[in-house]
Amino acid sequence: MKIETEINDGDRRLLAEAIDGFVPAKVIDIHAHVVEPTGYAPTTLGTHLDGRTISPAHYFEAMELILPGGRLKDALFFPFPAREHDRAVINAWMYAENAKVTGSFRARGLAIAGPRDDPRAFAEAMADGRCVGLKPYHLYAGKGDTSQSALEEFTPEWMWRLCDQHGAILMIHLVRNEAVSDPGNLEALRRLSEKYPRCQVVLAHIARAFNHRTARGLRALADLPNIWVDTSAIAESEAIRTAIEVLGPGRVIFGTDYPISHVRGRCVTTGNQFQWIYPEDGKPTRMTLVGIESLLALRAACTDTGLKPAEVEKIFEGNAKAILAKFR
Ligand SMILES: [Zn+2]
């Protein structure tokens, strides 16, 4: 896998199909990664990241490839998660990098957080504005296979309480096979979202509906006003359409998942699973970027649900602005 810095004619045609007359002039990205590779243990970074540093400045430059015209000047960053790395060091590096972003650009950050981390450092960073919330991840739950972890094993109650106190964002990448259709996940999301109503929950990747059928589980959460979803890396319009229909366009937020957005590939639903496919696998050979696939899917979903331009603008800018407003 390779982070692309150029696109070909085929990509350009698809990109035009995705964005011309659809993507507004201003876009906020609610889900973008930065990488400080020296903070990671050897072999824990994906091969597609190949040891390079990704700062907010790199990111804004890279975004011209899929969102040209200076549309993207404001993003919410968090470090790319890996199992064994020094979270405190990486968070501190990100805070410093975000602080370097000036002028018409804006960078805010979520701290990566493990269940046994000391909450005090995060409380301080939220209080002085260095971070606007937390990004837990199942890999921090412990050793071995964490793909079936219960939500609270990697997103314990102290994270909810802290985000509630600060009106901060809790970015959750659900796990377990059924993701947002898993009864245990649904029970925990309802109980904790109700108990901590000022905690602003963003369920990444349309509540990780890489198998688009699992997105239907969002129906059980539709009445919870502090739950949003982001569109990052989702290439199937069915998942985004379900989110728009169930939650409304006011709670769907555009995200890229950079650098994943700049890798060629696509995640597809198959049976009760999902499968990432990449050109390196052999077939198909002319794949486009995940970010272009995701924009195509988002456009299809907005068209199918009959969204008006003002509602599309909310997805690309207004909703993120609202959720980040208290930190401005
Ligand atoms: Zn991500």
CSV table of C-alpha atoms and ligand atoms in Angstrom, one decimal:
chain,number,residue,atom,x,y,z
A,1,MET,CA,0.0,0.0,0.0
A,2,LYS,CA,1.2,3.4,-0.9
A,3,ILE,CA,0.1,6.9,0.1
A,4,GLU,CA,-0.6,8.5,-3.3
A,5,THR,CA,0.7,12.0,-4.1
A,6,GLU,CA,-0.5,12.0,-7.7
A,7,ILE,CA,-3.7,10.8,-9.4
A,8,ASN,CA,-4.1,9.5,-12.9
A,9,ASP,CA,-6.7,10.3,-15.6
A,10,GLY,CA,-9.1,7.6,-14.4
A,11,ASP,CA,-9.0,9.0,-10.9
A,12,ARG,CA,-9.5,12.5,-12.2
A,13,ARG,CA,-12.7,11.5,-14.0
A,14,LEU,CA,-14.1,9.8,-10.9
A,15,LEU,CA,-13.1,12.7,-8.7
A,16,ALA,CA,-14.9,15.1,-11.0
A,17,GLU,CA,-18.0,12.8,-10.9
A,18,ALA,CA,-17.7,12.9,-7.1
A,19,ILE,CA,-17.2,16.6,-6.4
A,20,ASP,CA,-18.2,18.9,-9.3
A,21,GLY,CA,-21.3,20.8,-8.4
A,22,PHE,CA,-21.6,18.9,-5.1
A,23,VAL,CA,-18.8,19.6,-2.6
A,24,PRO,CA,-19.0,23.1,-1.2
A,25,ALA,CA,-16.2,25.6,-1.2
A,26,LYS,CA,-15.5,25.1,2.5
A,27,VAL,CA,-15.0,21.7,4.1
A,28,ILE,CA,-14.1,20.6,7.6
A,29,ASP,CA,-12.6,17.2,8.1
A,30,ILE,CA,-13.6,15.6,11.5
A,31,HIS,CA,-11.4,12.5,11.1
A,32,ALA,CA,-7.7,12.9,10.0
A,33,HIS,CA,-4.6,11.3,11.3
A,34,VAL,CA,-1.2,12.6,12.0
A,35,VAL,CA,1.9,10.3,12.5
A,36,GLU,CA,5.0,10.8,14.5
A,37,PRO,CA,6.8,7.5,13.6
A,38,THR,CA,9.6,7.6,16.2
A,39,GLY,CA,7.0,7.3,18.9
A,40,TYR,CA,5.9,3.9,17.7
A,41,ALA,CA,7.3,0.5,18.5
A,42,PRO,CA,9.0,-1.2,15.5
A,43,THR,CA,6.7,-3.1,13.2
A,44,THR,CA,3.5,-1.6,14.7
A,45,LEU,CA,3.0,0.9,12.0
A,46,GLY,CA,1.1,-0.2,8.9
A,47,THR,CA,3.4,-0.7,5.9
A,48,HIS,CA,1.5,1.9,4.0
A,49,LEU,CA,2.7,4.5,6.4
A,50,ASP,CA,6.3,3.5,5.8
A,51,GLY,CA,7.9,5.4,8.7
A,52,ARG,CA,7.1,8.9,7.4
A,53,THR,CA,6.1,11.8,9.6
A,54,ILE,CA,2.6,13.2,8.8
A,55,SER,CA,2.1,16.7,10.3
A,56,PRO,CA,-1.0,18.9,9.8
A,57,ALA,CA,1.0,20.8,7.2
A,58,HIS,CA,1.6,17.6,5.2
A,59,TYR,CA,-2.1,16.9,5.5
A,60,PHE,CA,-3.3,20.2,4.2
A,61,GLU,CA,-1.0,20.0,1.3
A,62,ALA,CA,-2.1,16.4,0.5
A,63,MET,CA,-5.8,17.3,0.6
A,64,GLU,CA,-5.5,19.3,-2.6
A,65,LEU,CA,-5.3,16.0,-4.4
A,66,ILE,CA,-8.9,15.0,-3.6
A,67,LEU,CA,-10.5,18.3,-2.5
A,68,PRO,CA,-8.8,20.9,-4.7
A,69,GLY,CA,-9.2,24.7,-4.6
A,70,GLY,CA,-8.2,25.2,-1.0
A,71,ARG,CA,-11.5,23.8,0.3
A,72,LEU,CA,-9.9,22.1,3.3
A,73,LYS,CA,-8.3,24.4,5.8
A,74,ASP,CA,-9.8,23.1,9.1
A,75,ALA,CA,-9.4,19.6,10.5
A,76,LEU,CA,-9.7,17.5,13.6
A,77,PHE,CA,-6.5,15.4,14.0
A,78,PHE,CA,-5.6,12.4,16.1
A,79,PRO,CA,-2.5,10.2,16.0
A,80,PHE,CA,-2.7,7.1,13.9
A,81,PRO,CA,-3.2,4.3,16.5
A,82,ALA,CA,-0.9,1.4,17.0
A,83,ARG,CA,-0.8,-1.1,19.8
A,84,GLU,CA,2.5,-0.3,21.5
A,85,HIS,CA,3.4,3.3,21.5
A,86,ASP,CA,4.0,6.1,23.9
A,87,ARG,CA,0.7,7.8,23.9
A,88,ALA,CA,1.7,10.7,26.1
A,89,VAL,CA,4.7,11.5,23.9
A,90,ILE,CA,2.7,11.3,20.7
A,91,ASN,CA,-0.1,13.4,22.0
A,92,ALA,CA,2.4,16.1,23.2
A,93,TRP,CA,4.0,16.1,19.7
A,94,MET,CA,0.5,16.5,18.1
A,95,TYR,CA,-0.4,19.4,20.4
A,96,ALA,CA,2.9,21.2,19.4
A,97,GLU,CA,2.3,20.5,15.6
A,98,ASN,CA,-1.3,21.8,15.8
A,99,ALA,CA,-0.1,24.9,17.5
A,100,LYS,CA,2.2,25.6,14.5
A,101,VAL,CA,-0.9,25.8,12.2
A,102,THR,CA,-1.7,29.5,11.7
A,103,GLY,CA,-3.2,31.9,9.2
A,104,SER,CA,-6.4,30.7,7.5
A,105,PHE,CA,-5.7,27.1,8.6
A,106,ARG,CA,-7.1,25.6,11.7
A,107,ALA,CA,-6.0,22.3,13.4
A,108,ARG,CA,-7.5,20.8,16.5
A,109,GLY,CA,-6.7,17.5,18.1
A,110,LEU,CA,-8.1,14.5,19.9
A,111,ALA,CA,-5.7,12.8,22.4
A,112,ILE,CA,-5.3,9.0,21.9
A,113,ALA,CA,-6.3,7.4,25.2
A,114,GLY,CA,-6.0,4.0,26.7
A,115,PRO,CA,-8.3,2.7,29.4
A,116,ARG,CA,-5.6,2.7,32.1
A,117,ASP,CA,-4.1,6.1,31.3
A,118,ASP,CA,-4.2,8.8,33.9
A,119,PRO,CA,-7.2,11.1,33.2
A,120,ARG,CA,-5.5,14.1,34.7
A,121,ALA,CA,-3.2,14.8,31.7
A,122,PHE,CA,-6.2,14.8,29.4
A,123,ALA,CA,-8.2,17.0,31.7
A,124,GLU,CA,-5.4,19.6,31.7
A,125,ALA,CA,-5.1,19.4,27.9
A,126,MET,CA,-8.9,19.9,27.5
A,127,ALA,CA,-8.9,22.8,30.0
A,128,ASP,CA,-6.2,24.8,28.1
A,129,GLY,CA,-7.5,23.8,24.7
A,130,ARG,CA,-4.6,21.6,23.5
A,131,CYS,CA,-7.1,18.9,22.8
A,132,VAL,CA,-10.9,18.9,22.2
A,133,GLY,CA,-11.6,15.3,23.2
A,134,LEU,CA,-10.4,11.7,23.2
A,135,LYS,CA,-9.7,9.0,20.7
A,136,PRO,CA,-9.8,5.6,22.4
A,137,TYR,CA,-9.0,2.5,20.4
A,138,HIS,CA,-9.6,-1.2,20.9
A,139,LEU,CA,-5.9,-2.0,20.5
A,140,TYR,CA,-5.3,-0.2,23.8
A,141,ALA,CA,-7.6,-2.6,25.7
A,142,GLY,CA,-4.9,-5.2,26.2
A,143,LYS,CA,-2.8,-7.9,24.5
A,144,GLY,CA,-4.1,-10.4,22.0
A,145,ASP,CA,-7.2,-10.2,19.9
A,146,THR,CA,-9.2,-7.1,20.9
A,147,SER,CA,-11.5,-7.1,17.9
A,148,GLN,CA,-14.4,-8.4,20.0
A,149,SER,CA,-13.8,-6.1,23.0
A,150,ALA,CA,-16.8,-4.7,24.9
A,151,LEU,CA,-17.1,-0.9,24.4
A,152,GLU,CA,-16.1,-0.1,28.0
A,153,GLU,CA,-13.0,-2.3,27.8
A,154,PHE,CA,-11.4,0.4,25.7
A,155,THR,CA,-13.8,3.3,26.3
A,156,PRO,CA,-14.2,3.2,30.1
A,157,GLU,CA,-16.6,5.4,32.0
A,158,TRP,CA,-13.9,7.9,33.1
A,159,MET,CA,-13.5,9.0,29.4
A,160,TRP,CA,-17.2,9.7,29.1
A,161,ARG,CA,-17.3,11.6,32.4
A,162,LEU,CA,-14.3,13.7,31.4
A,163,CYS,CA,-15.7,14.5,27.9
A,164,ASP,CA,-19.0,15.4,29.6
A,165,GLN,CA,-17.3,17.8,31.9
A,166,HIS,CA,-15.6,19.6,29.0
A,167,GLY,CA,-18.3,19.2,26.4
A,168,ALA,CA,-15.6,17.4,24.5
A,169,ILE,CA,-15.6,14.9,21.6
A,170,LEU,CA,-15.3,11.2,22.1
A,171,MET,CA,-14.4,9.6,18.8
A,172,ILE,CA,-15.3,5.9,18.9
A,173,HIS,CA,-14.3,3.2,16.4
A,174,LEU,CA,-16.7,0.4,17.4
A,175,VAL,CA,-15.5,-3.2,17.2
A,176,ARG,CA,-17.2,-6.6,17.4
A,177,ASN,CA,-18.5,-8.2,14.2
A,178,GLU,CA,-21.9,-6.4,14.2
A,179,ALA,CA,-20.5,-3.0,15.3
A,180,VAL,CA,-23.6,-0.7,15.9
A,181,SER,CA,-25.9,-3.7,15.5
A,182,ASP,CA,-24.2,-5.5,18.4
A,183,PRO,CA,-26.6,-5.6,21.4
A,184,GLY,CA,-23.8,-5.1,23.9
A,185,ASN,CA,-22.5,-2.0,22.0
A,186,LEU,CA,-26.0,-0.6,21.7
A,187,GLU,CA,-26.7,-1.1,25.4
A,188,ALA,CA,-23.4,0.6,26.4
A,189,LEU,CA,-23.8,3.5,23.9
A,190,ARG,CA,-27.4,4.2,25.1
A,191,ARG,CA,-26.6,4.0,28.8
A,192,LEU,CA,-23.4,6.1,28.7
A,193,SER,CA,-24.7,8.7,26.1
A,194,GLU,CA,-27.7,9.3,28.3
A,195,LYS,CA,-25.7,9.5,31.5
A,196,TYR,CA,-23.2,11.9,29.9
A,197,PRO,CA,-25.3,14.1,27.6
A,198,ARG,CA,-22.5,16.8,27.1
A,199,CYS,CA,-20.1,14.1,25.8
A,200,GLN,CA,-20.2,14.5,22.0
A,201,VAL,CA,-20.0,11.1,20.6
A,202,VAL,CA,-18.8,10.6,17.1
A,203,LEU,CA,-19.0,7.0,15.8
A,204,ALA,CA,-16.3,6.8,13.2
A,205,HIS,CA,-16.8,5.3,9.8
A,206,ILE,CA,-20.7,5.5,10.0
A,207,ALA,CA,-20.5,3.6,13.3
A,208,ARG,CA,-17.9,1.3,11.6
A,209,ALA,CA,-20.5,0.2,9.1
A,210,PHE,CA,-17.8,-1.2,6.7
A,211,ASN,CA,-20.4,-3.9,6.4
A,212,HIS,CA,-23.2,-1.5,5.4
A,213,ARG,CA,-25.9,-3.8,6.7
A,214,THR,CA,-24.8,-3.2,10.3
A,215,ALA,CA,-25.6,0.6,9.9
A,216,ARG,CA,-29.3,-0.3,10.4
A,217,GLY,CA,-28.5,-0.6,14.1
A,218,LEU,CA,-28.3,3.2,14.2
A,219,ARG,CA,-32.1,3.2,14.4
A,220,ALA,CA,-31.8,2.1,18.0
A,221,LEU,CA,-29.7,5.3,18.8
A,222,ALA,CA,-31.6,7.8,16.7
A,223,ASP,CA,-33.2,9.5,19.7
A,224,LEU,CA,-29.8,10.3,21.4
A,225,PRO,CA,-29.0,13.9,20.5
A,226,ASN,CA,-25.3,13.6,21.4
A,227,ILE,CA,-24.5,10.9,18.9
A,228,TRP,CA,-23.0,11.7,15.4
A,229,VAL,CA,-21.3,9.6,12.8
A,230,ASP,CA,-18.5,10.4,10.4
A,231,THR,CA,-18.2,9.3,6.8
A,232,SER,CA,-14.5,8.6,6.8
A,233,ALA,CA,-13.3,5.7,4.6
A,234,ILE,CA,-16.8,4.4,3.9
A,235,ALA,CA,-17.1,3.6,0.2
A,236,GLU,CA,-20.6,2.1,0.2
A,237,SER,CA,-23.5,4.6,-0.3
A,238,GLU,CA,-25.9,2.2,1.5
A,239,ALA,CA,-24.2,2.9,4.9
A,240,ILE,CA,-24.2,6.6,4.5
A,241,ARG,CA,-27.8,6.6,3.2
A,242,THR,CA,-28.9,4.7,6.2
A,243,ALA,CA,-27.2,7.2,8.5
A,244,ILE,CA,-28.8,10.2,6.7
A,245,GLU,CA,-32.2,8.5,6.8
A,246,VAL,CA,-32.0,7.5,10.5
A,247,LEU,CA,-30.1,10.4,12.1
A,248,GLY,CA,-30.8,13.1,9.5
A,249,PRO,CA,-28.2,15.2,7.7
A,250,GLY,CA,-27.6,17.3,10.9
A,251,ARG,CA,-25.7,14.4,12.5
A,252,VAL,CA,-23.6,13.1,9.7
A,253,ILE,CA,-20.1,14.6,9.5
A,254,PHE,CA,-17.6,14.5,6.6
A,255,GLY,CA,-14.2,12.8,7.4
A,256,THR,CA,-11.4,11.5,5.3
A,257,ASP,CA,-9.4,9.2,7.5
A,258,TYR,CA,-6.2,10.6,5.9
A,259,PRO,CA,-3.8,8.9,5.1
A,260,ILE,CA,-6.1,6.1,4.4
A,261,SER,CA,-8.0,8.4,2.0
A,262,HIS,CA,-4.9,8.5,-0.2
A,263,VAL,CA,-4.4,4.7,-0.5
A,264,ARG,CA,-5.9,2.8,-3.4
A,265,GLY,CA,-8.5,0.4,-2.3
A,266,ARG,CA,-12.0,-0.1,-1.1
A,267,CYS,CA,-13.8,-1.8,1.7
A,268,VAL,CA,-16.7,-4.0,0.6
A,269,THR,CA,-19.6,-5.7,2.3
A,270,THR,CA,-19.7,-9.5,1.9
A,271,GLY,CA,-22.1,-11.7,3.8
A,272,ASN,CA,-21.9,-10.8,7.5
A,273,GLN,CA,-18.4,-9.4,7.1
A,274,PHE,CA,-16.4,-6.7,5.3
A,275,GLN,CA,-13.3,-7.1,3.3
A,276,TRP,CA,-10.6,-4.5,2.4
A,277,ILE,CA,-9.3,-5.0,-1.1
A,278,TYR,CA,-6.2,-3.4,-2.5
A,279,PRO,CA,-4.6,-3.4,-6.0
A,280,GLU,CA,-1.6,-5.1,-4.5
A,281,ASP,CA,-3.9,-8.2,-4.0
A,282,GLY,CA,-3.8,-8.6,-7.8
A,283,LYS,CA,-7.4,-7.9,-8.9
A,284,PRO,CA,-8.9,-5.5,-9.6
A,285,THR,CA,-5.9,-3.6,-11.0
A,286,ARG,CA,-7.3,-0.1,-11.7
A,287,MET,CA,-8.6,0.9,-8.3
A,288,THR,CA,-8.9,4.5,-7.2
A,289,LEU,CA,-8.2,6.2,-3.9
A,290,VAL,CA,-10.3,5.3,-0.8
A,291,GLY,CA,-11.0,9.1,-0.5
A,292,ILE,CA,-12.4,9.3,-4.0
A,293,GLU,CA,-14.5,6.2,-3.4
A,294,SER,CA,-15.8,7.7,-0.2
A,295,LEU,CA,-16.8,11.0,-1.9
A,296,LEU,CA,-18.6,9.1,-4.7
A,297,ALA,CA,-20.5,7.1,-2.0
A,298,LEU,CA,-21.4,10.3,-0.1
A,299,ARG,CA,-22.6,12.0,-3.2
A,300,ALA,CA,-24.8,9.0,-4.1
A,301,ALA,CA,-26.2,8.8,-0.6
A,302,CYS,CA,-27.0,12.6,-0.6
A,303,THR,CA,-28.6,12.3,-4.1
A,304,ASP,CA,-30.6,9.2,-3.2
A,305,THR,CA,-32.0,10.9,-0.1
A,306,GLY,CA,-32.8,14.1,-1.9
A,307,LEU,CA,-30.7,16.4,0.3
A,308,LYS,CA,-30.8,20.1,-0.5
A,309,PRO,CA,-27.5,22.0,-0.9
A,310,ALA,CA,-27.8,23.5,2.5
A,311,GLU,CA,-28.1,20.0,4.0
A,312,VAL,CA,-25.0,18.9,2.1
A,313,GLU,CA,-23.2,21.9,3.4
A,314,LYS,CA,-24.0,20.8,6.9
A,315,ILE,CA,-22.4,17.4,6.3
A,316,PHE,CA,-19.2,19.1,4.9
A,317,GLU,CA,-18.9,22.0,7.2
A,318,GLY,CA,-21.8,23.1,9.4
A,319,ASN,CA,-22.1,20.0,11.6
A,320,ALA,CA,-18.4,19.9,12.4
A,321,LYS,CA,-18.4,23.6,13.1
A,322,ALA,CA,-21.2,23.1,15.6
A,323,ILE,CA,-19.6,20.3,17.4
A,324,LEU,CA,-16.3,22.1,17.6
A,325,ALA,CA,-17.8,25.5,18.4
A,326,LYS,CA,-17.2,25.5,22.2
A,327,PHE,CA,-13.5,25.1,21.6
A,328,ARG,CA,-13.2,28.1,19.3
B,1,ZN,ZN,-9.1,6.7,11.3
